[in-house]
Amino acid sequence: MIAAKWIDLQAWAMRGMDSLAARWASGNSGPAHLATGEQGEREALFHLRKLGYTIVARRWKSAKLWGDIDLVGWDGPTLCFIEVKTRSGRDSMPAESAVDSDKRDMLRRMARAYLRGFPEKLRAEVPVRFDVVSVYLLPSGVEFALYRGAFGW
């Protein structure tokens, strides 16, 4: 049963990736800070894939709640809800410091909504973690800081 769910999940993820590729190819542009965030999410997505994560959703939204989850992915058997924070330089405050208590509360609510889409038995068995990725878009290249299990329920 889990193998069949995994195959369905992979197919769903591939459709999502195709959709992302089409949207990126359209050359959509907007305000600079949104473009920076978009680039950071893209960089984080591919960085996490290199680390072995299987990303299954990007900017996941609930029909009933405000907000979104930047990335949802599997790190082995663990379902990860991932917040990405991007900066175009290194400020005195690290990017991850922007994940304050309000943001953490919103991410927890969104994660619960996401998990409601799982069968109840499976929902209770899936290990869950909240990760934060700080992305720094520097003239010398892109730098990452990954915080696995950055906060809990």
PDB file of C-alpha atoms in Angstrom, residues 95-104:
ATOM      1  CA  ALA A  95      17.804  35.309   7.027  1.00  0.00           C
ATOM      2  CA  GLU A  96      16.364  32.566   9.237  1.00  0.00           C
ATOM      3  CA  SER A  97      15.674  35.100  11.989  1.00  0.00           C
ATOM      4  CA  ALA A  98      12.689  36.245   9.890  1.00  0.00           C
ATOM      5  CA  VAL A  99      10.902  33.008  10.836  1.00  0.00           C
ATOM      6  CA  ASP A 100       9.280  34.505  13.917  1.00  0.00           C
ATOM      7  CA  SER A 101       6.593  33.040  16.188  1.00  0.00           C
ATOM      8  CA  ASP A 102       3.736  34.252  13.944  1.00  0.00           C
ATOM      9  CA  LYS A 103       5.356  32.620  10.903  1.00  0.00           C
ATOM     10  CA  ARG A 104       5.963  29.387  12.834  1.00  0.00           C
TER      11      ARG A 104
END
